[in-house]
Each structure stands twice: as structure tokens, then as C-alpha cells.
Amino acid sequence: MRALNLDFQPRRRSGPLGWSLLAGGVVLTLSCVLFQQHLSDETAQQQGHLQTTQRVLTGDTGGKVSLTPAQIREQAQNLAEMRKVSQQLRRPWENLFAMLEAMPRENIALLTLTPDARKGQVRISAEAKDLDAMLDFHRNLEASDELSDVSLLSHEIVANVPEHPVQFNLSATWEIGDANP
């Protein structure tokens, strides 16, 4: 009797297409893993920067880093500047500008408007056609709802101009309920 040779599943030989698909899959998997690792590192680095920035802004050193007195003074100055800017931004500028625009100014030219939010004051530099126009402007500012305690700081009659205009500086208190420190 002859030996029985049963071959239910013949051996399949791998061709170049199979090997190339396997290699492509491995390369793609490794690329994805490396890219994910890079993103994780980048995220961790950004979190570290965010925490450092938060600590600097809040003044929390965490007990790990000791600052020199010069650095502490610099941080205090920076914080004071940020508070000053914040106070300036919280002021209702539209009300002040609307009041100044609505005011009769036929004989007045506004030159500068310098606010000091910390003191709650505003300084106005202007030029008037004559002394009466300057005094009328001063009275109108004093009568406004936005400003109080209007004071004439200085004035000068410009002699070298034929019309002899008056340049002057006023200071006024600009009181706003929730914007004061």
C-alpha cells in the first residue's frame, strides 16, 4: 500500500506584495507612535510654561525658587503697571467723550486729554479764542455730571499770534462708582 499524502491546505508562499504591505504597516504604526510621543512632549512643555506664567502673574513662587530683592521690586512694579492699565480700561470712556463732544466748543480747541485712573482725575489741555471762552468752558465742565472739582492749572495768552488765543490746562476729578480703587 502506498503512503497517504493528504494536503488539505497547501503552503502559501509570501510574495513581495505581502511583505511590502507588512513593512508599510509597521512604518505607519511607528510613525503614529512617534508623532503621539512628540505631541505629548509638546503638551507637557506648554503646561510647564503655563504654570510658570501663572506663578509669575500671581506672585506664587511655590517655595522652590527664591527671588532676589531686585526681582521682587521689578515684579511689584510690573503688577502696579498692570493694575494701572486695568483701572484705565475699566473707565467708561464713552461717557467722557460724549460729554466733551456735546459741549459747545465754538471758540475752544481741545489739544490733549490725559487721564490718571489711580487718582481719578483727568487733565485737559485746550486753546480758547479769548479769556471769556476759556471761562465759559471751565463753567460748562464744572456743571457736567461726569466731572467735578474743575481747576485751572495754568493759562497763557499767546502774544505772537494776531488773535491772541489763550492756551490753558485744566484738572478735574472724574468720579466713577465702580472704577475707583
Backbone as a chain_set.jsonl record, in Angstrom:
{"seq": "MRALNLDFQPRRRSGPLGWSLLAGGVVLTLSCVLFQQHLSDETAQQQGHLQTTQRVLTGDTGGKVSLTPAQIREQAQNLAEMRKVSQQLRRPWENLFAMLEAMPRENIALLTLTPDARKGQVRISAEAKDLDAMLDFHRNLEASDELSDVSLLSHEIVANVPEHPVQFNLSATWEIGDANP", "coords": {"N": [[0.788, -1.126, 0.0], [0.32, 2.192, -0.641], [1.788, 5.217, 0.704], [-0.074, 7.56, 2.351], [-0.691, 10.781, 1.345], [-1.878, 13.532, 2.454], [-2.886, 16.677, 1.809], [-4.345, 19.197, 2.97], [-4.328, 21.986, 3.192], [-2.542, 23.866, 1.234], [0.796, 25.08, 1.35], [1.289, 28.473, 1.562], [3.057, 30.725, -0.183], [4.769, 33.667, 0.642], [4.577, 36.614, -1.099], [6.201, 39.406, -2.76], [4.417, 41.549, -2.574], [2.918, 41.104, -0.21], [4.926, 41.238, 1.764], [5.718, 43.884, 1.434], [3.374, 45.266, 2.12], [3.222, 44.559, 4.837], [5.583, 45.744, 5.809], [4.999, 48.423, 5.243], [2.801, 48.849, 6.981], [4.036, 48.513, 9.484], [5.855, 50.651, 9.451], [4.052, 52.808, 9.316], [2.694, 52.483, 11.769], [4.82, 52.875, 13.599], [5.417, 55.531, 12.956], [3.071, 56.851, 13.758], [3.155, 56.334, 16.526], [5.524, 57.693, 17.261], [4.839, 60.319, 16.526], [2.701, 60.783, 18.273], [4.081, 60.666, 20.685], [5.724, 62.894, 20.397], [3.764, 64.928, 20.394], [2.796, 64.621, 22.994], [5.072, 65.321, 24.492], [5.326, 67.992, 23.684], [2.912, 69.055, 24.655], [3.284, 68.699, 27.412], [5.441, 70.428, 27.784], [4.262, 72.892, 27.133], [2.354, 73.015, 29.165], [4.058, 73.29, 31.344], [5.171, 75.839, 30.791], [2.844, 77.354, 31.007], [2.15, 77.005, 33.718], [4.371, 78.185, 34.922], [4.088, 80.814, 34.043], [1.644, 81.447, 35.228], [2.381, 81.323, 37.928], [4.196, 83.444, 38.044], [2.535, 85.619, 37.421], [0.678, 85.562, 39.52], [2.334, 85.849, 41.64], [3.155, 83.74, 43.124], [5.687, 81.803, 44.271], [6.005, 79.203, 44.847], [7.756, 78.174, 46.66], [9.989, 76.98, 45.681], [11.676, 78.503, 44.076], [13.701, 81.155, 44.862], [13.468, 84.606, 44.881], [15.447, 87.438, 44.074], [15.826, 90.542, 45.878], [15.752, 92.647, 44.0], [14.414, 91.476, 41.842], [11.948, 91.02, 43.032], [11.113, 93.651, 43.518], [10.919, 94.484, 40.859], [8.869, 92.804, 39.948], [6.79, 93.777, 41.544], [6.591, 96.378, 40.553], [5.811, 95.805, 37.922], [3.333, 94.59, 38.415], [1.981, 96.755, 39.542], [1.879, 98.444, 37.31], [0.253, 96.864, 35.63], [-2.125, 96.91, 37.103], [-2.685, 99.631, 36.965], [-3.148, 99.97, 34.21], [-5.356, 98.301, 33.969], [-7.232, 99.69, 35.555], [-7.477, 101.974, 34.0], [-8.679, 100.908, 31.719], [-11.145, 100.095, 32.671], [-12.617, 102.348, 32.958], [-15.454, 104.328, 31.974], [-15.071, 105.416, 29.103], [-16.581, 106.269, 26.918], [-18.669, 107.836, 27.925], [-17.328, 110.117, 28.896], [-16.123, 111.103, 26.533], [-18.43, 111.547, 24.984], [-19.681, 113.536, 26.485], [-17.8, 115.628, 26.263], [-17.865, 116.008, 23.499], [-20.505, 116.842, 23.113], [-20.556, 119.254, 24.322], [-20.725, 122.808, 23.926], [-18.369, 124.156, 21.774], [-17.417, 126.317, 20.193], [-15.462, 128.298, 20.294], [-13.316, 126.988, 21.343], [-10.571, 124.77, 21.313], [-9.771, 121.501, 21.809], [-6.778, 120.124, 22.962], [-5.225, 118.112, 24.326], [-6.023, 115.188, 26.266], [-5.562, 113.863, 29.272], [-5.757, 111.184, 31.244], [-5.733, 110.08, 34.684], [-6.134, 107.326, 36.171], [-5.587, 106.195, 38.623], [-5.62, 108.298, 40.461], [-8.089, 109.21, 39.839], [-8.519, 111.373, 38.187], [-8.584, 113.793, 35.508], [-6.751, 115.47, 33.03], [-6.976, 118.318, 31.074], [-5.898, 119.856, 28.195], [-6.187, 122.788, 26.372], [-7.127, 125.247, 23.878], [-8.303, 128.514, 23.751], [-10.337, 131.04, 22.181], [-10.497, 133.482, 23.433], [-10.277, 134.982, 26.761], [-12.843, 134.938, 27.908], [-14.107, 132.811, 26.565], [-12.579, 130.692, 27.524], [-13.254, 130.775, 30.258], [-16.006, 130.24, 30.101], [-15.95, 127.622, 29.094], [-14.726, 126.362, 31.262], [-16.754, 126.695, 33.22], [-18.813, 125.178, 32.032], [-17.692, 122.607, 32.096], [-17.535, 122.244, 34.869], [-20.23, 122.176, 35.472], [-21.023, 119.788, 34.414], [-22.093, 116.293, 34.633], [-20.212, 114.289, 34.69], [-17.72, 115.291, 35.479], [-16.044, 116.883, 38.235], [-14.905, 119.346, 40.631], [-13.325, 121.087, 38.981], [-10.383, 122.611, 38.019], [-8.367, 125.407, 37.171], [-5.231, 125.018, 35.999], [-3.108, 126.273, 34.645], [-2.579, 129.08, 32.462], [-2.008, 130.823, 29.391], [-1.541, 133.625, 27.439], [-1.179, 133.795, 24.054], [1.0, 135.796, 22.595], [2.32, 136.248, 20.19], [0.628, 135.632, 18.102], [-1.811, 137.058, 16.021], [-4.592, 136.975, 16.857], [-4.46, 136.547, 19.565], [-4.872, 134.058, 21.184], [-5.776, 131.928, 23.997], [-3.963, 129.597, 25.711], [-4.503, 126.842, 27.809], [-4.562, 124.806, 30.812], [-6.503, 122.409, 32.423], [-7.622, 120.721, 35.368], [-9.529, 118.012, 36.525], [-11.779, 116.154, 38.604], [-12.675, 112.894, 38.012], [-15.089, 111.049, 38.72], [-16.132, 107.786, 39.084], [-18.32, 105.286, 39.99], [-17.761, 102.3, 40.232], [-15.203, 102.118, 39.236], [-13.231, 103.218, 40.755], [-10.364, 102.624, 42.83]], "CA": [[0.0, 0.0, 0.0], [1.061, 3.429, -0.786], [1.642, 6.182, 1.799], [-1.108, 8.557, 2.107], [-0.204, 12.161, 1.394], [-3.031, 14.416, 2.484], [-2.503, 18.083, 1.874], [-5.605, 19.926, 2.964], [-4.037, 23.387, 2.941], [-1.202, 23.965, 0.676], [1.594, 26.187, 1.862], [1.243, 29.671, 0.742], [4.335, 31.434, -0.169], [4.589, 35.113, 0.699], [5.148, 37.306, -2.24], [6.719, 40.749, -2.457], [3.327, 42.438, -2.21], [2.603, 40.862, 1.2], [5.996, 41.778, 2.59], [5.716, 45.351, 1.347], [2.248, 45.733, 2.935], [3.613, 44.405, 6.237], [6.582, 46.78, 6.107], [4.291, 49.707, 5.257], [2.016, 48.908, 8.21], [4.95, 48.71, 10.61], [6.365, 52.02, 9.366], [2.944, 53.694, 9.665], [2.466, 52.355, 13.205], [5.92, 53.556, 14.286], [5.261, 56.974, 12.73], [1.992, 57.317, 14.628], [3.629, 56.289, 17.913], [6.494, 58.776, 17.433], [4.114, 61.583, 16.461], [1.958, 60.907, 19.526], [5.074, 60.964, 21.716], [6.116, 64.291, 20.184], [2.66, 65.763, 20.864], [2.769, 64.533, 24.46], [6.18, 66.144, 24.99], [4.984, 69.388, 23.41], [1.849, 69.408, 25.594], [3.899, 68.812, 28.738], [6.249, 71.641, 27.778], [3.335, 74.026, 27.171], [1.788, 73.046, 30.514], [5.095, 73.854, 32.21], [5.222, 77.28, 30.542], [1.613, 77.939, 31.535], [2.253, 77.024, 35.174], [5.376, 79.188, 35.276], [3.489, 82.129, 33.812], [0.644, 81.658, 36.276], [3.083, 81.605, 39.175], [4.767, 84.786, 37.968], [1.451, 86.603, 37.47], [0.05, 85.574, 40.842], [3.342, 86.113, 42.656], [3.39, 82.494, 43.856], [6.964, 81.203, 43.889], [5.921, 77.773, 45.101], [8.773, 77.783, 47.615], [11.113, 76.322, 45.019], [12.564, 79.495, 43.509], [13.752, 82.364, 45.669], [13.753, 85.762, 44.048], [16.277, 88.466, 44.691], [15.032, 91.747, 46.166], [15.572, 93.419, 42.768], [13.373, 90.811, 41.066], [10.692, 91.247, 43.746], [10.722, 95.039, 43.222], [10.516, 94.537, 39.451], [7.538, 92.196, 39.865], [5.833, 94.704, 42.158], [6.387, 97.472, 39.596], [5.02, 95.271, 36.812], [1.97, 94.407, 38.904], [1.394, 98.092, 39.675], [1.582, 98.896, 35.946], [-0.907, 96.119, 35.147], [-3.304, 97.444, 37.796], [-2.948, 100.958, 36.419], [-3.766, 99.78, 32.894], [-6.682, 97.735, 34.203], [-8.101, 100.764, 36.013], [-7.737, 102.843, 32.849], [-9.588, 100.239, 30.801], [-12.471, 99.956, 33.27], [-13.31, 103.647, 32.938], [-16.415, 104.48, 30.871], [-14.539, 106.46, 28.232], [-17.599, 106.771, 26.006], [-19.416, 108.902, 28.598], [-16.496, 111.322, 28.929], [-16.0, 111.623, 25.171], [-19.736, 112.051, 24.56], [-19.894, 114.797, 27.183], [-16.935, 116.644, 25.66], [-18.335, 116.266, 22.135], [-21.791, 117.524, 23.158], [-20.355, 120.572, 24.903], [-20.488, 123.841, 22.912], [-16.935, 124.472, 21.705], [-17.152, 127.124, 19.003], [-14.243, 129.082, 20.49], [-12.389, 126.15, 22.103], [-9.97, 123.627, 20.623], [-9.16, 120.57, 22.757], [-5.466, 119.695, 22.495], [-4.915, 116.796, 24.897], [-6.839, 114.671, 27.358], [-4.655, 112.96, 29.967], [-6.401, 110.645, 32.45], [-4.966, 109.405, 35.73], [-7.149, 106.485, 36.805], [-5.224, 105.938, 40.009], [-6.095, 109.437, 41.246], [-9.449, 109.526, 39.44], [-8.515, 112.719, 37.638], [-8.309, 113.956, 34.094], [-6.152, 116.768, 32.734], [-7.389, 118.759, 29.748], [-5.178, 120.989, 27.617], [-7.017, 123.337, 25.306], [-6.841, 126.608, 23.436], [-9.541, 129.294, 23.616], [-10.217, 132.245, 21.362], [-10.234, 134.583, 24.364], [-10.442, 134.61, 28.168], [-14.25, 134.63, 28.174], [-14.376, 131.456, 26.066], [-11.934, 129.773, 28.46], [-14.048, 130.736, 31.484], [-17.262, 129.543, 29.779], [-15.616, 126.195, 29.003], [-14.497, 125.919, 32.648], [-18.064, 126.607, 33.864], [-19.532, 124.042, 31.44], [-17.113, 121.37, 32.65], [-17.919, 122.149, 36.276], [-21.659, 121.864, 35.525], [-21.288, 118.453, 33.86], [-22.271, 115.207, 35.599], [-19.053, 113.394, 34.678], [-16.541, 115.9, 36.1], [-16.247, 117.783, 39.367], [-13.672, 119.986, 41.115], [-12.543, 121.54, 37.825], [-9.441, 123.653, 38.435], [-7.483, 125.944, 36.152], [-3.854, 124.817, 36.438], [-2.275, 127.316, 34.063], [-3.053, 129.663, 31.21], [-1.027, 131.692, 28.773], [-2.02, 134.333, 26.249], [-0.161, 133.691, 23.004], [1.136, 137.169, 22.115], [2.871, 136.335, 18.832], [-0.443, 135.35, 17.147], [-2.647, 138.273, 15.998], [-5.863, 136.846, 17.579], [-4.128, 136.408, 20.986], [-5.61, 132.974, 21.847], [-5.351, 131.566, 25.348], [-3.711, 128.17, 25.93], [-4.71, 126.61, 29.23], [-4.635, 123.431, 31.319], [-7.482, 122.208, 33.49], [-7.62, 119.435, 36.049], [-10.868, 117.735, 37.04], [-11.983, 114.839, 39.214], [-13.547, 112.063, 37.181], [-15.54, 110.022, 39.665], [-16.963, 106.693, 38.579], [-18.598, 104.435, 41.149], [-17.073, 101.01, 40.363], [-13.867, 102.151, 38.655], [-12.253, 103.688, 41.719], [-9.721, 101.515, 43.553]], "C": [[0.874, 1.249, 0.0], [0.808, 4.332, 0.411], [0.665, 7.274, 1.399], [-0.52, 9.966, 2.281], [-1.403, 13.096, 1.291], [-2.548, 15.858, 2.68], [-3.767, 18.918, 1.781], [-5.402, 21.418, 2.683], [-2.631, 23.478, 2.414], [-0.489, 25.177, 1.272], [1.493, 27.376, 0.928], [2.574, 30.382, 0.893], [4.041, 32.934, -0.196], [5.3, 35.733, -0.49], [5.626, 38.698, -1.833], [5.618, 41.739, -2.046], [2.974, 42.288, -0.725], [3.647, 41.466, 2.119], [5.999, 43.313, 2.566], [4.537, 45.935, 2.146], [2.574, 45.641, 4.423], [4.598, 45.505, 6.639], [5.914, 48.155, 6.168], [3.473, 49.883, 6.528], [2.887, 49.176, 9.429], [5.468, 50.153, 10.62], [5.279, 53.022, 9.777], [2.668, 53.662, 11.166], [3.552, 53.074, 13.985], [5.821, 55.074, 14.126], [4.188, 57.552, 13.642], [2.434, 57.361, 16.085], [4.598, 57.443, 18.171], [5.804, 60.146, 17.409], [3.324, 61.826, 17.748], [2.905, 61.258, 20.663], [5.515, 62.427, 21.62], [5.024, 65.24, 20.688], [2.568, 65.752, 22.382], [3.87, 65.394, 25.068], [5.873, 67.63, 24.826], [3.911, 69.879, 24.383], [2.416, 69.594, 26.998], [4.728, 70.086, 28.839], [5.352, 72.879, 27.869], [2.677, 74.145, 28.553], [2.786, 73.647, 31.497], [5.207, 75.358, 32.045], [3.998, 77.978, 31.139], [1.675, 78.04, 33.059], [3.258, 78.075, 35.635], [4.804, 80.589, 35.129], [2.443, 82.441, 34.867], [1.304, 82.016, 37.597], [3.65, 83.015, 39.176], [3.665, 85.83, 38.103], [0.798, 86.686, 38.834], [1.047, 85.856, 41.957], [3.652, 84.897, 43.499], [4.697, 81.885, 43.371], [6.973, 79.716, 44.133], [6.982, 77.286, 46.077], [9.999, 77.174, 46.975], [12.147, 77.347, 44.563], [12.536, 80.723, 44.408], [14.196, 83.511, 44.774], [14.626, 86.74, 44.816], [15.399, 89.678, 44.982], [14.793, 92.597, 44.908], [14.467, 92.81, 41.906], [11.999, 91.019, 41.706], [10.193, 92.663, 43.478], [10.234, 95.16, 41.784], [9.123, 93.932, 39.259], [6.471, 93.115, 40.451], [5.547, 95.875, 41.223], [5.538, 97.005, 38.422], [3.564, 95.084, 37.212], [1.262, 95.751, 39.054], [1.023, 98.654, 38.305], [0.351, 98.191, 35.393], [-2.193, 96.621, 35.809], [-3.69, 98.808, 37.249], [-3.641, 100.859, 35.06], [-5.179, 99.234, 33.049], [-7.668, 98.807, 34.667], [-8.455, 101.7, 34.865], [-8.777, 102.213, 31.933], [-11.001, 100.125, 31.359], [-13.25, 101.259, 33.277], [-14.296, 103.689, 31.771], [-16.015, 105.66, 29.975], [-15.617, 107.077, 27.353], [-18.368, 107.932, 26.629], [-18.627, 110.206, 28.602], [-16.388, 111.934, 27.535], [-17.319, 112.206, 24.683], [-20.033, 113.402, 25.218], [-19.063, 115.91, 26.558], [-17.388, 117.002, 24.247], [-19.636, 117.075, 22.136], [-21.672, 118.959, 23.669], [-20.133, 121.612, 23.797], [-19.022, 124.272, 22.936], [-16.621, 125.307, 20.466], [-15.807, 127.826, 19.107], [-13.168, 128.318, 21.255], [-11.865, 125.037, 21.198], [-9.303, 122.748, 21.68], [-7.842, 120.075, 22.171], [-5.106, 118.312, 23.017], [-5.881, 116.485, 26.025], [-5.985, 113.599, 28.03], [-5.313, 112.446, 31.239], [-5.382, 110.061, 33.424], [-5.962, 108.6, 36.547], [-6.852, 106.247, 38.279], [-5.738, 107.055, 40.916], [-7.544, 109.788, 40.926], [-9.569, 110.929, 38.871], [-8.246, 112.689, 36.148], [-7.763, 115.372, 33.899], [-6.484, 117.111, 31.29], [-6.536, 119.955, 29.354], [-5.984, 121.469, 26.434], [-6.533, 124.728, 24.946], [-8.169, 127.312, 23.196], [-9.272, 130.549, 22.798], [-9.889, 133.455, 22.245], [-10.487, 134.092, 25.794], [-11.892, 134.255, 28.495], [-14.612, 133.217, 27.718], [-13.771, 130.413, 26.999], [-12.772, 129.64, 29.732], [-15.392, 130.042, 31.257], [-17.045, 128.038, 29.712], [-15.424, 125.612, 30.401], [-15.838, 125.749, 33.373], [-18.862, 125.411, 33.342], [-18.997, 122.708, 31.964], [-17.546, 121.171, 34.095], [-19.385, 121.748, 36.413], [-21.978, 120.46, 35.016], [-21.418, 117.415, 34.967], [-21.016, 114.35, 35.735], [-17.866, 113.947, 35.469], [-16.949, 116.778, 37.269], [-14.893, 118.346, 39.756], [-12.765, 120.401, 39.951], [-11.687, 122.721, 38.267], [-8.598, 124.095, 37.254], [-6.061, 125.824, 36.676], [-2.943, 125.919, 35.92], [-2.955, 127.863, 32.82], [-1.999, 130.636, 30.699], [-1.657, 132.324, 27.539], [-0.89, 134.319, 25.237], [-0.074, 135.051, 22.316], [1.603, 137.253, 20.669], [1.863, 135.957, 17.75], [-1.403, 136.544, 17.183], [-3.947, 138.159, 16.799], [-5.677, 136.769, 19.09], [-4.953, 135.317, 21.673], [-5.008, 132.665, 23.214], [-5.171, 130.052, 25.395], [-3.81, 127.927, 27.435], [-4.775, 125.118, 29.526], [-5.615, 123.405, 32.479], [-7.276, 120.834, 34.109], [-9.01, 119.244, 36.627], [-10.9, 116.338, 37.641], [-13.025, 114.103, 38.39], [-13.985, 110.887, 38.026], [-16.489, 109.054, 39.0], [-17.106, 105.71, 39.713], [-17.747, 103.193, 41.255], [-15.664, 101.025, 39.808], [-12.829, 102.646, 39.628], [-11.655, 102.521, 42.466], [-10.251, 101.37, 44.946]], "O": [[1.971, 1.309, 0.556], [-0.235, 4.244, 1.058], [0.631, 7.786, 0.28], [0.092, 10.257, 3.309], [-1.879, 13.409, 0.2], [-1.863, 16.163, 3.656], [-4.21, 19.299, 0.697], [-6.223, 22.039, 2.007], [-1.661, 23.186, 3.114], [-1.118, 26.167, 1.646], [1.597, 27.275, -0.295], [3.096, 30.582, 1.989], [3.188, 33.405, -0.948], [6.443, 35.415, -0.819], [5.464, 39.105, -0.683], [5.864, 42.657, -1.263], [2.751, 43.296, -0.055], [3.323, 42.115, 3.114], [6.259, 43.95, 3.587], [4.681, 46.981, 2.779], [2.24, 46.547, 5.187], [4.451, 46.121, 7.695], [6.227, 48.96, 7.046], [3.459, 50.974, 7.098], [2.525, 49.967, 10.3], [5.513, 50.795, 11.67], [5.558, 53.975, 10.505], [2.433, 54.708, 11.771], [3.254, 53.805, 14.93], [6.112, 55.817, 15.063], [4.374, 58.616, 14.231], [2.125, 58.313, 16.801], [4.499, 58.105, 19.204], [6.154, 61.03, 18.191], [3.285, 62.948, 18.252], [2.561, 62.07, 21.522], [5.661, 63.109, 22.635], [5.325, 66.242, 21.336], [2.287, 66.786, 22.989], [3.637, 66.112, 26.04], [6.134, 68.428, 25.727], [3.996, 71.001, 24.881], [2.06, 70.546, 27.692], [4.716, 70.752, 29.874], [5.661, 73.812, 28.61], [2.47, 75.252, 29.049], [2.409, 74.42, 32.378], [5.326, 76.084, 33.032], [4.111, 79.064, 31.707], [1.288, 79.063, 33.625], [3.024, 78.774, 36.621], [5.011, 81.447, 35.987], [2.362, 83.57, 35.349], [0.841, 82.909, 38.306], [3.594, 83.708, 40.192], [3.834, 86.819, 38.816], [0.402, 87.77, 39.265], [0.648, 86.08, 43.1], [4.353, 85.013, 44.504], [4.814, 81.495, 42.209], [7.876, 79.026, 43.661], [7.093, 76.08, 46.299], [10.968, 76.879, 47.674], [13.35, 77.1, 44.648], [11.468, 81.269, 44.685], [15.162, 83.402, 44.02], [14.549, 86.849, 46.04], [14.331, 89.821, 44.386], [13.732, 93.205, 44.774], [13.673, 93.537, 41.308], [11.001, 91.175, 41.002], [9.003, 92.869, 43.239], [9.254, 95.855, 41.513], [8.302, 94.464, 38.513], [5.371, 93.216, 39.908], [4.404, 96.317, 41.108], [4.645, 97.725, 37.975], [2.661, 95.387, 36.432], [0.08, 95.873, 38.731], [-0.031, 99.273, 38.154], [-0.499, 98.821, 34.763], [-3.228, 96.743, 35.152], [-4.872, 99.11, 37.086], [-4.605, 101.577, 34.794], [-6.094, 99.655, 32.341], [-8.815, 98.829, 34.219], [-9.59, 102.166, 34.763], [-9.659, 102.906, 31.425], [-11.961, 100.066, 30.591], [-14.443, 101.258, 33.579], [-14.014, 103.15, 30.701], [-16.561, 106.757, 30.09], [-15.577, 108.275, 27.07], [-18.686, 108.904, 25.944], [-19.182, 111.274, 28.344], [-16.544, 113.145, 27.373], [-17.327, 113.253, 24.035], [-20.573, 114.304, 24.577], [-19.564, 117.015, 26.345], [-17.306, 118.161, 23.842], [-19.845, 117.906, 21.252], [-22.573, 119.775, 23.473], [-19.427, 121.332, 22.829], [-18.501, 124.694, 23.968], [-15.65, 125.025, 19.764], [-15.088, 127.939, 18.114], [-12.219, 128.916, 21.76], [-12.613, 124.443, 20.421], [-8.381, 123.19, 22.367], [-7.794, 119.653, 21.016], [-4.725, 117.435, 22.242], [-6.467, 117.373, 26.645], [-5.714, 112.554, 27.439], [-5.422, 113.187, 32.216], [-4.309, 109.608, 33.026], [-6.563, 109.111, 37.492], [-7.771, 106.114, 39.088], [-6.235, 106.79, 42.011], [-8.167, 110.569, 41.645], [-10.589, 111.596, 39.047], [-7.752, 111.703, 35.601], [-8.236, 116.332, 34.507], [-6.296, 116.292, 30.39], [-6.457, 120.944, 30.083], [-6.414, 120.677, 25.595], [-5.664, 125.304, 25.6], [-9.053, 126.78, 22.525], [-8.149, 131.048, 22.731], [-9.113, 134.331, 21.861], [-10.862, 132.939, 26.01], [-12.134, 133.348, 29.291], [-15.344, 132.508, 28.41], [-14.377, 129.369, 27.24], [-12.98, 128.533, 30.23], [-15.868, 129.326, 32.138], [-17.861, 127.266, 30.216], [-15.895, 124.513, 30.694], [-16.034, 124.754, 34.071], [-19.512, 124.71, 34.118], [-19.769, 121.791, 32.241], [-17.884, 120.059, 34.499], [-19.749, 121.056, 37.364], [-23.106, 119.994, 35.178], [-20.934, 117.608, 36.082], [-20.786, 113.751, 36.785], [-17.098, 113.186, 36.058], [-18.044, 117.341, 37.297], [-13.857, 117.886, 39.276], [-11.573, 120.093, 39.949], [-12.192, 123.701, 38.815], [-8.167, 123.278, 36.441], [-5.713, 126.449, 37.677], [-2.106, 126.44, 36.657], [-3.793, 127.202, 32.206], [-1.212, 131.192, 31.464], [-2.234, 131.632, 26.7], [0.219, 134.772, 25.521], [-0.962, 135.42, 21.547], [1.311, 138.236, 19.987], [2.219, 135.961, 16.572], [-1.772, 136.998, 18.266], [-4.381, 139.156, 17.378], [-6.65, 136.914, 19.83], [-5.66, 135.602, 22.639], [-3.896, 133.081, 23.538], [-6.119, 129.306, 25.147], [-3.278, 128.696, 28.236], [-5.004, 124.291, 28.644], [-5.573, 124.241, 33.382], [-6.813, 119.904, 33.449], [-9.607, 120.183, 37.153], [-10.144, 115.455, 37.237], [-14.107, 114.621, 38.112], [-13.326, 109.847, 38.046], [-17.509, 109.441, 38.43], [-16.113, 105.335, 40.338], [-17.061, 103.016, 42.262], [-14.975, 100.009, 39.902], [-11.636, 102.51, 39.358], [-12.34, 101.53, 42.719], [-9.815, 100.486, 45.683]]}, "num_chains": 1, "name": "protein.A"}
